[in-house]
PDB file of C-alpha atoms in Angstrom:
ATOM      1  CA  UNK A   1     -46.274 -10.589  57.778  1.00 54.00           C
ATOM      2  CA  UNK A   2     -49.705 -11.812  56.531  1.00 58.00           C
ATOM      3  CA  UNK A   3     -51.583 -15.009  56.575  1.00 61.00           C
ATOM      4  CA  UNK A   4     -51.161 -15.627  60.115  1.00 62.00           C
ATOM      5  CA  UNK A   5     -47.989 -17.921  59.749  1.00 62.00           C
ATOM      6  CA  UNK A   6     -45.239 -18.146  62.496  1.00 61.00           C
ATOM      7  CA  UNK A   7     -42.430 -15.141  62.651  1.00 59.00           C
ATOM      8  CA  UNK A   8     -39.211 -16.488  63.457  1.00 56.00           C
ATOM      9  CA  UNK A   9     -36.874 -14.563  65.697  1.00 54.00           C
ATOM     10  CA  UNK A  10     -33.297 -14.648  65.869  1.00 55.00           C
ATOM     11  CA  UNK A  11     -31.108 -15.341  69.099  1.00 52.00           C
ATOM     12  CA  UNK A  12     -27.800 -14.816  70.030  1.00 50.00           C
ATOM     13  CA  UNK A  13     -25.583 -17.769  69.946  1.00 50.00           C
ATOM     14  CA  UNK A  14     -26.103 -20.215  72.833  1.00 47.00           C
ATOM     15  CA  UNK A  15     -24.599 -19.321  76.232  1.00 45.00           C
ATOM     16  CA  UNK A  16     -25.804 -15.397  76.676  1.00 43.00           C
ATOM     17  CA  UNK A  17     -24.525 -14.405  79.744  1.00 43.00           C
ATOM     18  CA  UNK A  18     -22.978 -17.351  80.854  1.00 43.00           C
ATOM     19  CA  UNK A  19     -19.442 -19.314  80.654  1.00 44.00           C
ATOM     20  CA  UNK A  20     -20.090 -20.338  77.061  1.00 44.00           C
ATOM     21  CA  UNK A  21     -19.309 -16.849  75.564  1.00 42.00           C
ATOM     22  CA  UNK A  22     -15.797 -16.698  77.141  1.00 42.00           C
ATOM     23  CA  UNK A  23     -16.609 -14.793  80.253  1.00 46.00           C
ATOM     24  CA  UNK A  24     -16.252 -17.615  82.981  1.00 49.00           C
ATOM     25  CA  UNK A  25     -15.664 -16.997  86.228  1.00 61.00           C
ATOM     26  CA  UNK A  26     -17.227 -14.093  87.474  1.00 71.00           C
ATOM     27  CA  UNK A  27     -20.061 -13.323  85.395  1.00 61.00           C
ATOM     28  CA  UNK A  28     -20.990 -12.423  81.748  1.00 63.00           C
ATOM     29  CA  UNK A  29     -23.578 -10.157  82.184  1.00 64.00           C
ATOM     30  CA  UNK A  30     -23.793  -6.841  84.494  1.00 61.00           C
ATOM     31  CA  UNK A  31     -26.500  -6.964  87.221  1.00 65.00           C
ATOM     32  CA  UNK A  32     -26.268  -4.757  90.440  1.00 66.00           C
ATOM     33  CA  UNK A  33     -24.977  -6.609  93.284  1.00 69.00           C
ATOM     34  CA  UNK A  34     -27.192  -6.366  96.508  1.00 69.00           C
ATOM     35  CA  UNK A  35     -24.325  -5.466  98.653  1.00 76.00           C
ATOM     36  CA  UNK A  36     -21.627  -2.900  98.982  1.00 81.00           C
ATOM     37  CA  UNK A  37     -18.112  -4.684  99.074  1.00 86.00           C
ATOM     38  CA  UNK A  38     -16.620  -4.811 102.733  1.00 88.00           C
ATOM     39  CA  UNK A  39     -12.983  -5.016 102.080  1.00 92.00           C
ATOM     40  CA  UNK A  40     -10.415  -3.035 104.083  1.00 94.00           C
ATOM     41  CA  UNK A  41      -7.473  -1.180 102.252  1.00 95.00           C
ATOM     42  CA  UNK A  42      -5.376  -4.097 103.452  1.00 96.00           C
ATOM     43  CA  UNK A  43      -7.584  -6.495 101.521  1.00 96.00           C
ATOM     44  CA  UNK A  44      -7.343  -4.694  98.099  1.00 96.00           C
ATOM     45  CA  UNK A  45      -3.720  -4.440  98.669  1.00 97.00           C
ATOM     46  CA  UNK A  46      -3.197  -8.182  98.864  1.00 97.00           C
ATOM     47  CA  UNK A  47      -6.303  -8.905  96.493  1.00 97.00           C
ATOM     48  CA  UNK A  48      -5.113 -10.883  93.353  1.00 97.00           C
ATOM     49  CA  UNK A  49      -5.858  -9.413  90.005  1.00 97.00           C
ATOM     50  CA  UNK A  50      -8.292 -11.815  88.940  1.00 97.00           C
ATOM     51  CA  UNK A  51     -10.392 -11.169  91.966  1.00 96.00           C
ATOM     52  CA  UNK A  52     -10.329  -7.197  91.543  1.00 96.00           C
ATOM     53  CA  UNK A  53     -11.354  -7.907  87.874  1.00 96.00           C
ATOM     54  CA  UNK A  54     -14.322  -9.777  88.885  1.00 94.00           C
ATOM     55  CA  UNK A  55     -15.110  -7.238  91.412  1.00 93.00           C
ATOM     56  CA  UNK A  56     -15.020  -4.524  89.276  1.00 94.00           C
ATOM     57  CA  UNK A  57     -16.612  -6.218  86.708  1.00 91.00           C
ATOM     58  CA  UNK A  58     -19.719  -6.935  89.247  1.00 88.00           C
ATOM     59  CA  UNK A  59     -20.335  -3.446  89.369  1.00 88.00           C
ATOM     60  CA  UNK A  60     -19.951  -2.684  85.872  1.00 88.00           C
ATOM     61  CA  UNK A  61     -16.698  -0.758  86.297  1.00 90.00           C
ATOM     62  CA  UNK A  62     -13.768  -0.644  83.858  1.00 89.00           C
ATOM     63  CA  UNK A  63     -11.017  -3.601  84.222  1.00 89.00           C
ATOM     64  CA  UNK A  64      -8.277  -1.838  82.160  1.00 92.00           C
ATOM     65  CA  UNK A  65      -4.613  -1.290  83.080  1.00 94.00           C
ATOM     66  CA  UNK A  66      -2.174  -3.018  85.134  1.00 96.00           C
ATOM     67  CA  UNK A  67      -2.889  -4.916  88.749  1.00 97.00           C
ATOM     68  CA  UNK A  68      -1.720  -1.612  90.853  1.00 97.00           C
ATOM     69  CA  UNK A  69      -3.886   0.824  88.620  1.00 97.00           C
ATOM     70  CA  UNK A  70      -6.854  -1.721  89.170  1.00 96.00           C
ATOM     71  CA  UNK A  71      -6.052  -1.756  92.874  1.00 96.00           C
ATOM     72  CA  UNK A  72      -6.256   2.182  92.949  1.00 95.00           C
ATOM     73  CA  UNK A  73      -9.371   2.440  91.439  1.00 95.00           C
ATOM     74  CA  UNK A  74     -10.979  -0.327  93.437  1.00 95.00           C
ATOM     75  CA  UNK A  75      -9.776   1.516  96.526  1.00 94.00           C
ATOM     76  CA  UNK A  76     -11.127   5.032  95.136  1.00 93.00           C
ATOM     77  CA  UNK A  77     -14.496   3.479  94.069  1.00 91.00           C
ATOM     78  CA  UNK A  78     -15.033   1.014  97.154  1.00 92.00           C
ATOM     79  CA  UNK A  79     -13.462   2.579 100.638  1.00 92.00           C
ATOM     80  CA  UNK A  80     -15.050   5.645 102.127  1.00 84.00           C
ATOM     81  CA  UNK A  81     -12.907   7.937 104.436  1.00 78.00           C
ATOM     82  CA  UNK A  82     -14.587   7.820 107.981  1.00 62.00           C
TER      83      UNK A  82
END
């Protein structure tokens, strides 16, 4: 660019990272949560699928498979053996 004019910058469509991009409910962008989840095995075994999806998405983990696969994955990722 020459002559000191104003250069335009392309932007993504409105609502990037928010509900407007079709990811309402549990956030649209990955941002590392401040705390490690403190759910028990029983909590994971009764947790509804939407909540497991949100938890996995919060930590940038895959959310594919059926609800039982997601439960097993979440328990493997977040439960520690004592």
